[in-house]
């Protein structure tokens, strides 16, 4: 799916990059990460583009085509300069 279409259909996902989708042992697995760029601190609102660390989350979603879905999402934490 092109990035333009994804932004139109799912504008809340514009900062997510889907890297891979596949089926393993009957489970649909989606590997995704946040896109680079400037992030804002949720507490103070200061912007930073320097990466402090990465974190990994595994999210379970509703079934697609009768198969369970697991989304592995890697996100980054910004470091203030």
mmCIF file of C-alpha atoms in Angstrom:
data_model
loop_
_atom_site.group_PDB
_atom_site.id
_atom_site.type_symbol
_atom_site.label_atom_id
_atom_site.label_comp_id
_atom_site.label_asym_id
_atom_site.label_seq_id
_atom_site.Cartn_x
_atom_site.Cartn_y
_atom_site.Cartn_z
ATOM 1 C CA UNK A 1 0.000 0.000 0.000
ATOM 2 C CA UNK A 2 1.462 3.363 -0.890
ATOM 3 C CA UNK A 3 2.273 5.787 1.908
ATOM 4 C CA UNK A 4 -0.125 8.353 0.428
ATOM 5 C CA UNK A 5 -3.060 5.948 0.476
ATOM 6 C CA UNK A 6 -2.168 4.740 3.968
ATOM 7 C CA UNK A 7 -2.180 8.365 5.183
ATOM 8 C CA UNK A 8 -5.607 8.962 3.674
ATOM 9 C CA UNK A 9 -7.226 5.787 4.991
ATOM 10 C CA UNK A 10 -5.389 5.610 8.332
ATOM 11 C CA UNK A 11 -4.110 9.129 9.146
ATOM 12 C CA UNK A 12 -3.499 8.157 12.785
ATOM 13 C CA UNK A 13 -0.872 5.648 11.566
ATOM 14 C CA UNK A 14 1.244 8.102 9.554
ATOM 15 C CA UNK A 15 4.167 7.702 11.976
ATOM 16 C CA UNK A 16 4.131 3.870 11.672
ATOM 17 C CA UNK A 17 6.193 2.012 9.069
ATOM 18 C CA UNK A 18 5.069 -1.578 8.389
ATOM 19 C CA UNK A 19 8.217 -3.558 7.599
ATOM 20 C CA UNK A 20 6.845 -7.079 7.174
ATOM 21 C CA UNK A 21 3.609 -9.070 7.264
ATOM 22 C CA UNK A 22 3.616 -12.859 7.240
ATOM 23 C CA UNK A 23 1.984 -15.991 8.599
ATOM 24 C CA UNK A 24 3.878 -18.186 11.082
ATOM 25 C CA UNK A 25 2.258 -21.230 12.694
ATOM 26 C CA UNK A 26 -1.207 -19.988 11.710
ATOM 27 C CA UNK A 27 -0.644 -16.522 13.253
ATOM 28 C CA UNK A 28 -0.525 -13.333 11.166
ATOM 29 C CA UNK A 29 2.573 -11.464 12.359
ATOM 30 C CA UNK A 30 3.099 -7.797 11.562
ATOM 31 C CA UNK A 31 6.492 -6.200 12.161
ATOM 32 C CA UNK A 32 6.335 -2.415 12.372
ATOM 33 C CA UNK A 33 8.225 0.527 13.826
ATOM 34 C CA UNK A 34 7.755 4.206 14.329
ATOM 35 C CA UNK A 35 9.204 6.460 11.656
ATOM 36 C CA UNK A 36 12.115 8.762 12.372
ATOM 37 C CA UNK A 37 11.753 12.472 12.756
ATOM 38 C CA UNK A 38 11.142 14.964 15.479
ATOM 39 C CA UNK A 39 9.286 13.769 18.568
ATOM 40 C CA UNK A 40 7.803 15.834 21.366
ATOM 41 C CA UNK A 41 8.080 15.018 25.033
ATOM 42 C CA UNK A 42 4.562 14.165 26.265
ATOM 43 C CA UNK A 43 5.267 15.975 29.575
ATOM 44 C CA UNK A 44 6.994 19.248 28.613
ATOM 45 C CA UNK A 45 6.409 19.421 24.838
ATOM 46 C CA UNK A 46 10.093 20.032 23.983
ATOM 47 C CA UNK A 47 11.070 18.641 20.558
ATOM 48 C CA UNK A 48 13.995 16.314 19.913
ATOM 49 C CA UNK A 49 15.226 14.295 16.939
ATOM 50 C CA UNK A 50 17.948 12.469 18.904
ATOM 51 C CA UNK A 51 17.109 8.844 19.736
ATOM 52 C CA UNK A 52 17.483 7.912 23.400
ATOM 53 C CA UNK A 53 16.360 4.293 23.209
ATOM 54 C CA UNK A 54 14.051 1.822 21.476
ATOM 55 C CA UNK A 55 11.327 -0.282 23.027
ATOM 56 C CA UNK A 56 9.430 -3.270 21.677
ATOM 57 C CA UNK A 57 5.722 -3.976 22.218
ATOM 58 C CA UNK A 58 3.708 -7.020 21.203
ATOM 59 C CA UNK A 59 0.088 -6.172 20.516
ATOM 60 C CA UNK A 60 -2.668 -8.718 19.960
ATOM 61 C CA UNK A 61 -5.428 -7.747 17.572
ATOM 62 C CA UNK A 62 -8.672 -9.288 16.377
ATOM 63 C CA UNK A 63 -8.521 -12.238 14.008
ATOM 64 C CA UNK A 64 -8.124 -11.696 10.258
ATOM 65 C CA UNK A 65 -9.433 -14.443 8.013
ATOM 66 C CA UNK A 66 -9.857 -16.681 11.050
ATOM 67 C CA UNK A 67 -6.208 -16.267 12.094
ATOM 68 C CA UNK A 68 -5.034 -14.473 15.217
ATOM 69 C CA UNK A 69 -2.922 -11.346 14.652
ATOM 70 C CA UNK A 70 0.146 -10.248 16.609
ATOM 71 C CA UNK A 71 1.720 -6.859 15.921
ATOM 72 C CA UNK A 72 5.337 -6.338 16.968
ATOM 73 C CA UNK A 73 5.812 -2.581 17.226
ATOM 74 C CA UNK A 74 9.214 -1.017 17.873
ATOM 75 C CA UNK A 75 9.031 2.549 19.108
ATOM 76 C CA UNK A 76 11.661 5.064 20.042
ATOM 77 C CA UNK A 77 12.093 7.375 22.968
ATOM 78 C CA UNK A 78 13.504 10.815 22.267
ATOM 79 C CA UNK A 79 16.386 12.310 24.170
ATOM 80 C CA UNK A 80 16.445 16.001 24.903
ATOM 81 C CA UNK A 81 19.540 17.826 23.693
#
